[in-house]
């Protein structure tokens, strides 16, 4: 059974700081890994999707890396802004027989202070 | 392009009552997902539809939860009777074909409180 762990559970940083969120997973037989953002009272927004054959993906100030063999991913946020405050969720896609299933971590609650 | 729509946004019920949630996926998306997100946890897949057929309902508590997707578009998720531990946010998501390389698009969720 796939298990996804995110560290830290919560993080508070001053504006402008670079930061790293960590994600680990127990079953390395994944199709892809995704990072989502969740704002209070809202659904999830996909930030980055890394295919199992890729090592990293970048979007603006966000960079996600994947080390499939060690079961780890990191989300790097450069020059953090108060608008980045949200919960960041890591999810891995596995085959569940005839379908593909996402397993989520519990998330990291990020607060960026002005 | 309109996103995934869900209603109601909030619901408060007494235990043992029944409740239903509605989801309208992005137009043309064949795959629809219902997730349960308990406070402090990540979302957990309850059921996945491909058009109007069930692909995976292995984590759906079938003694009290049911879901349908008539005509392969809208979907409803029902709980009867509700228990205190059903208090959670119920998220609906959709994707074009359900392929692993696709992004899932999530609705805003329905927040359920069972008293």
Tab-separated table of N, CA and C in Angstrom, chain A residues 34 36 44-46 49 93 100-102 104, chain B residues 33 35 45 93-95 102-106:
chain	number	residue	atom	x	y	z
A	34	UNK	N	2.631	14.608	-8.350
A	34	UNK	CA	2.055	15.929	-8.555
A	34	UNK	C	2.098	16.729	-7.264
A	36	UNK	N	0.093	19.914	-5.497
A	36	UNK	CA	-1.127	20.704	-5.542
A	36	UNK	C	-1.046	21.800	-4.479
A	44	UNK	N	-8.473	21.891	-4.833
A	44	UNK	CA	-7.050	21.786	-5.103
A	44	UNK	C	-6.729	22.323	-6.488
A	45	UNK	N	-5.579	22.982	-6.594
A	45	UNK	CA	-5.085	23.468	-7.873
A	45	UNK	C	-3.763	22.781	-8.171
A	46	UNK	N	-3.656	22.154	-9.339
A	46	UNK	CA	-2.422	21.476	-9.717
A	46	UNK	C	-1.336	22.508	-10.017
A	49	UNK	N	3.385	18.666	-12.394
A	49	UNK	CA	3.264	17.226	-12.575
A	49	UNK	C	4.574	16.727	-13.152
A	93	UNK	N	0.873	8.937	-8.320
A	93	UNK	CA	-0.056	8.164	-9.135
A	93	UNK	C	0.477	6.745	-9.292
A	100	UNK	N	-5.881	4.132	-12.514
A	100	UNK	CA	-4.753	4.846	-11.942
A	100	UNK	C	-5.258	5.685	-10.782
A	101	UNK	N	-4.561	5.592	-9.646
A	101	UNK	CA	-5.067	6.195	-8.419
A	101	UNK	C	-4.047	7.136	-7.814
A	102	UNK	N	-4.531	8.313	-7.365
A	102	UNK	CA	-3.690	9.268	-6.661
A	102	UNK	C	-3.732	8.989	-5.162
A	104	UNK	N	-2.477	10.849	-1.683
A	104	UNK	CA	-2.033	12.142	-1.203
A	104	UNK	C	-1.313	12.053	0.140
B	33	UNK	N	-14.185	11.824	-10.275
B	33	UNK	CA	-13.704	11.278	-9.009
B	33	UNK	C	-14.428	11.957	-7.839
B	35	UNK	N	-13.637	12.442	-3.763
B	35	UNK	CA	-12.655	12.281	-2.698
B	35	UNK	C	-13.274	12.741	-1.366
B	45	UNK	N	-9.473	8.892	-2.195
B	45	UNK	CA	-10.411	8.550	-3.261
B	45	UNK	C	-11.509	7.631	-2.738
B	93	UNK	N	-13.646	15.787	-8.622
B	93	UNK	CA	-12.629	16.143	-9.604
B	93	UNK	C	-12.967	15.464	-10.930
B	94	UNK	N	-12.421	16.009	-12.011
B	94	UNK	CA	-12.612	15.359	-13.308
B	94	UNK	C	-11.339	15.463	-14.129
B	95	UNK	N	-11.218	14.571	-15.085
B	95	UNK	CA	-10.105	14.610	-16.025
B	95	UNK	C	-10.609	14.144	-17.381
B	102	UNK	N	-2.587	12.776	-17.053
B	102	UNK	CA	-3.491	13.922	-17.037
B	102	UNK	C	-3.585	14.546	-15.655
B	103	UNK	N	-3.806	15.847	-15.646
B	103	UNK	CA	-4.114	16.549	-14.403
B	103	UNK	C	-5.579	16.357	-14.056
B	104	UNK	N	-5.847	16.207	-12.775
B	104	UNK	CA	-7.225	16.184	-12.302
B	104	UNK	C	-7.604	17.611	-11.885
B	105	UNK	N	-8.804	18.022	-12.262
B	105	UNK	CA	-9.299	19.358	-11.949
B	105	UNK	C	-10.343	19.229	-10.841
B	106	UNK	N	-10.113	19.956	-9.760
B	106	UNK	CA	-10.945	19.817	-8.572
B	106	UNK	C	-11.971	20.936	-8.449
